[in-house]
PDB file of C-alpha atoms in Angstrom:
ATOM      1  CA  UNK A  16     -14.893  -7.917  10.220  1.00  0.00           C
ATOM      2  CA  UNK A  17     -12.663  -5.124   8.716  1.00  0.00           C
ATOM      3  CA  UNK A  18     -10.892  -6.627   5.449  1.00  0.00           C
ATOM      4  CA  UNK A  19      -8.025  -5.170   3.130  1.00  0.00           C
ATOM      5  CA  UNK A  20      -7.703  -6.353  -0.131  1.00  0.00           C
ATOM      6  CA  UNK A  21      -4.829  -5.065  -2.913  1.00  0.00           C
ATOM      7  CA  UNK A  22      -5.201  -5.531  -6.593  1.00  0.00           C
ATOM      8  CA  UNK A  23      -3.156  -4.388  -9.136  1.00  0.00           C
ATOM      9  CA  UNK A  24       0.705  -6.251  -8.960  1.00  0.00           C
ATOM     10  CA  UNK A  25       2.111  -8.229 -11.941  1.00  0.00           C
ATOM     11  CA  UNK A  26       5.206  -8.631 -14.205  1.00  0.00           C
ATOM     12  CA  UNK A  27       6.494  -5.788 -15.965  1.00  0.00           C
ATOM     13  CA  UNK A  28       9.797  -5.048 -17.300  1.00  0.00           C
ATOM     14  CA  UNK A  29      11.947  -2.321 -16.220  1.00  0.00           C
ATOM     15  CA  UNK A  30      10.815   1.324 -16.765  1.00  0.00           C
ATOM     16  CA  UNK A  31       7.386  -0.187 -16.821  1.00  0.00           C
ATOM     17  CA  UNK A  32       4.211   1.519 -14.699  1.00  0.00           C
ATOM     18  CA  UNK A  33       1.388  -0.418 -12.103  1.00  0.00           C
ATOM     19  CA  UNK A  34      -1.003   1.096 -10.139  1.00  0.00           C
ATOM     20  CA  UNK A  35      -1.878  -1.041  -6.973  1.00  0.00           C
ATOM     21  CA  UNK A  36      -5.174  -0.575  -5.335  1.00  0.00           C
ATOM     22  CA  UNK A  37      -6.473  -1.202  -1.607  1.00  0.00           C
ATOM     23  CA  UNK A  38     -10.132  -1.353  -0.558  1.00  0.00           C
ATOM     24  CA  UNK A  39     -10.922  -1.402   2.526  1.00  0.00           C
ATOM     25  CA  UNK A  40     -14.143  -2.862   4.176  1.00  0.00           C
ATOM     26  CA  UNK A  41     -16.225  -4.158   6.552  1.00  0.00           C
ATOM     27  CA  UNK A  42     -17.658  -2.491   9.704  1.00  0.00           C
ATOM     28  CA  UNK A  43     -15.324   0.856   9.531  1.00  0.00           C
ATOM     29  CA  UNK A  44     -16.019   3.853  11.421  1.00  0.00           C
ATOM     30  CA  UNK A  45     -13.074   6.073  10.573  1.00  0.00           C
ATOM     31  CA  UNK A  46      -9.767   5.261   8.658  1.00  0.00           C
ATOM     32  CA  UNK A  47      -6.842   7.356   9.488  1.00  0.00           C
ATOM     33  CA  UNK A  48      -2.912   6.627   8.113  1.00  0.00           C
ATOM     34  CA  UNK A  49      -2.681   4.005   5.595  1.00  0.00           C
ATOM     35  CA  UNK A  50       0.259   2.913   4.089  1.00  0.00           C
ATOM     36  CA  UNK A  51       2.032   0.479   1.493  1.00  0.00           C
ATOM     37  CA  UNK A  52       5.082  -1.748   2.323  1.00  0.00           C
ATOM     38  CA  UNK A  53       6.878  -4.107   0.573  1.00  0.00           C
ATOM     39  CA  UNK A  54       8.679  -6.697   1.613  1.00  0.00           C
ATOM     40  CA  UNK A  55      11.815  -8.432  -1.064  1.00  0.00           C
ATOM     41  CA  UNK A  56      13.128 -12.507  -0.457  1.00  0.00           C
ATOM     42  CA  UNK A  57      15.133 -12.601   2.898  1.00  0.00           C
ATOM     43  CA  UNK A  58      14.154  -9.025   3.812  1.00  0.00           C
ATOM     44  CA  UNK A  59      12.234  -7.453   6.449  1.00  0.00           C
ATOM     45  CA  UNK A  60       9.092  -5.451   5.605  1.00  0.00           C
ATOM     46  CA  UNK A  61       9.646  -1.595   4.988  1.00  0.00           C
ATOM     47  CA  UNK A  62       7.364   1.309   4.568  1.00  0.00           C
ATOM     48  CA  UNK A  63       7.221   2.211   0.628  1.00  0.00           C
ATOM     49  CA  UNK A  64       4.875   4.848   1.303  1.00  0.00           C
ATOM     50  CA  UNK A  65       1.939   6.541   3.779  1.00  0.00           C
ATOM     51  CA  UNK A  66      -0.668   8.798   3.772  1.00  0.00           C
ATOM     52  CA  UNK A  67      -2.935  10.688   6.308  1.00  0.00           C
ATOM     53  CA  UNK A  68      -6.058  10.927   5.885  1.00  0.00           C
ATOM     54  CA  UNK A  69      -5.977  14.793   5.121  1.00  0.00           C
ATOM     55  CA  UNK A  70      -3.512  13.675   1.654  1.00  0.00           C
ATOM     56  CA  UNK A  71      -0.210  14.206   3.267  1.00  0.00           C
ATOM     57  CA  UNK A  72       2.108  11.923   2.146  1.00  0.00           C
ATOM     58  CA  UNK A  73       5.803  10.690   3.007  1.00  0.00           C
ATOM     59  CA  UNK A  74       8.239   8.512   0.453  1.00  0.00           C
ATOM     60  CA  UNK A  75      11.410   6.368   1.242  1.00  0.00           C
ATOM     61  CA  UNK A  76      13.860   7.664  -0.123  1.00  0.00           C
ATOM     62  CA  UNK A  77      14.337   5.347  -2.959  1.00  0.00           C
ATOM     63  CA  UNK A  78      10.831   5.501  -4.803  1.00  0.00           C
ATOM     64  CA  UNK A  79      10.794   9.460  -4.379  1.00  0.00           C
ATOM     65  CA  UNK A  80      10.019  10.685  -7.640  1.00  0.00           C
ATOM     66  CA  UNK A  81       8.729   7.572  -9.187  1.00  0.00           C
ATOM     67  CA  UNK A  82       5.979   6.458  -7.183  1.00  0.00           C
ATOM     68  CA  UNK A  83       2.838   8.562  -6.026  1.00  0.00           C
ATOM     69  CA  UNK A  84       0.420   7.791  -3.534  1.00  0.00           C
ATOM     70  CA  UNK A  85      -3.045   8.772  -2.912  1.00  0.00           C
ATOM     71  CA  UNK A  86      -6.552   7.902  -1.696  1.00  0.00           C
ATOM     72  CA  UNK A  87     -10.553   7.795  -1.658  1.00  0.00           C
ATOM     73  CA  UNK A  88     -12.202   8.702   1.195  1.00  0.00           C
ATOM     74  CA  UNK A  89     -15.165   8.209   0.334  1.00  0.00           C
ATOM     75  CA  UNK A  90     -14.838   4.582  -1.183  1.00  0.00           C
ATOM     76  CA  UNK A  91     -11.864   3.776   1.640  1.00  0.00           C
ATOM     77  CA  UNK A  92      -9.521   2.993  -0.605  1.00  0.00           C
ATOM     78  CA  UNK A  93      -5.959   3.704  -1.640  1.00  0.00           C
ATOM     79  CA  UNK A  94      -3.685   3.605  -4.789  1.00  0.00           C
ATOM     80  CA  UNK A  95      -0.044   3.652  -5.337  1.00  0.00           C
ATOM     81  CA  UNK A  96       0.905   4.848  -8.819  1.00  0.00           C
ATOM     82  CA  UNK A  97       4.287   3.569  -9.454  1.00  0.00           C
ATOM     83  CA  UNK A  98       6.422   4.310 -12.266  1.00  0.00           C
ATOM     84  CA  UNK A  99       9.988   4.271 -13.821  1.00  0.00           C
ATOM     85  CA  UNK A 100       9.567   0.692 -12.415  1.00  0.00           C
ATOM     86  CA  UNK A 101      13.241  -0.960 -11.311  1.00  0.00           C
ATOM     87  CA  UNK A 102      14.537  -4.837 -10.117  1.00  0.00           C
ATOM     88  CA  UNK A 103      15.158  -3.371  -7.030  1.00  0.00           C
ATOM     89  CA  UNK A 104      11.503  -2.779  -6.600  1.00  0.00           C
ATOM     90  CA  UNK A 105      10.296  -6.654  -6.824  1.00  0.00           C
ATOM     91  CA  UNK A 106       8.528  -7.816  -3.851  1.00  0.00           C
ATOM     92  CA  UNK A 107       5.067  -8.383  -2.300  1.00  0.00           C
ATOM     93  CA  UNK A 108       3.539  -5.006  -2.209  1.00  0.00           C
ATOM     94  CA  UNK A 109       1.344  -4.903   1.470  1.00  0.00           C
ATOM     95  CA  UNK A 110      -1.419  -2.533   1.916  1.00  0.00           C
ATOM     96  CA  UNK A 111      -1.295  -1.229   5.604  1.00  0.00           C
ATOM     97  CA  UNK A 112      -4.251   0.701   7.704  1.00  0.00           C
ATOM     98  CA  UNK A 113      -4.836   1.996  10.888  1.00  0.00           C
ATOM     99  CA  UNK A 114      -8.583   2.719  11.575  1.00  0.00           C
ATOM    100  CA  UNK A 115     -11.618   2.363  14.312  1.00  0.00           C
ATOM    101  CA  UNK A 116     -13.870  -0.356  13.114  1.00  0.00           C
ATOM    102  CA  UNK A 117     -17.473   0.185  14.330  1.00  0.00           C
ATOM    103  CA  UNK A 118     -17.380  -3.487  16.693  1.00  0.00           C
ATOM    104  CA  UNK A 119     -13.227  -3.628  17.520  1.00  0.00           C
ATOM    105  CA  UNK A 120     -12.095  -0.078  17.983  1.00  0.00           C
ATOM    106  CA  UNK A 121      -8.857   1.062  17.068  1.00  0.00           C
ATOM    107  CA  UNK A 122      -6.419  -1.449  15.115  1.00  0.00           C
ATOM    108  CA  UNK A 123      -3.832  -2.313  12.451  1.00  0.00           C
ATOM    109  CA  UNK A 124      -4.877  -4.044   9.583  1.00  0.00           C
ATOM    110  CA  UNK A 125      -2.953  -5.877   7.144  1.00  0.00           C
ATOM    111  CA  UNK A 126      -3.725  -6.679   3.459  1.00  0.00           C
ATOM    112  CA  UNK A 127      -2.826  -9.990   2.076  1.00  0.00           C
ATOM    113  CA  UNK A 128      -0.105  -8.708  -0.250  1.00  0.00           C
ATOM    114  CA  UNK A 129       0.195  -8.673  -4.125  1.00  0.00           C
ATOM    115  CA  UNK A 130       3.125  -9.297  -6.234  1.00  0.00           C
ATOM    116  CA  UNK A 131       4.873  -7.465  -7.796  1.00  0.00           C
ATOM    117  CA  UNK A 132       7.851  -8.400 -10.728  1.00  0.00           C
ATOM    118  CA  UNK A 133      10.137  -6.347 -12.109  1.00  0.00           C
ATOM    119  CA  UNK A 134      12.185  -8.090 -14.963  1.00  0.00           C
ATOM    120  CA  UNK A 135      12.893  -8.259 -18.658  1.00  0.00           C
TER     121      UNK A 135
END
């Protein structure tokens, strides 16, 4: 059973900094893309940010510059640094990863989502 868990959301007031965390376990052969989303009240979920699993790494267009994104291969985990922290950036924060698990193949896997709060 693959599982993704995130760690790292909270309350913090504009121009504030979290770092959000993703581990992944569980029977994994081979982890390619992963990705964060979040997804705002009466929204639809959008990609924040992904990553390869060689490093390269695409923004949206409104957290270029502020937020960074980056991972462990070797612990299968990933991190989103995110900075100059805005209202406009409050939402649940999903962690996002498409890998071969060792007993199901090739999937998508979902996190459970963290919050995150962005108000003074």
């Amino acid at each position: 059973q693959v599982q993704l868990v995130e760690s790292g959301g909270g309350l913090v007031q504009p121009g504030g900094s979290l770092r959000l965390s993703c581990a992944a376990s569980g029977s994994i052969f081979s982890i390619y893309t992963m990705g964060w989303y979040h997804q705002a009240p009466g929204k639809q979920r959008e990609l924040v940010a992904g990553i390869a699993s060689g490093g390269t790494a695409n923004y949206a267009d409104s957290v270029k510059g502020r937020f960074a994104i980056s991972r462990d291969n070797a612990k299968n985990t990933m991190y989103l640094q995110m900075n100059s922290l805005e209202p406009e950036d409050t939402a649940v924060y999903y962690c996002n990863a498409h890998l071969h698990s060792i007993n199901s193949g090739l999937n998508n896997y979902w996190g459970q989502g963290t919050q995150v709060t962005v108000s003074s």
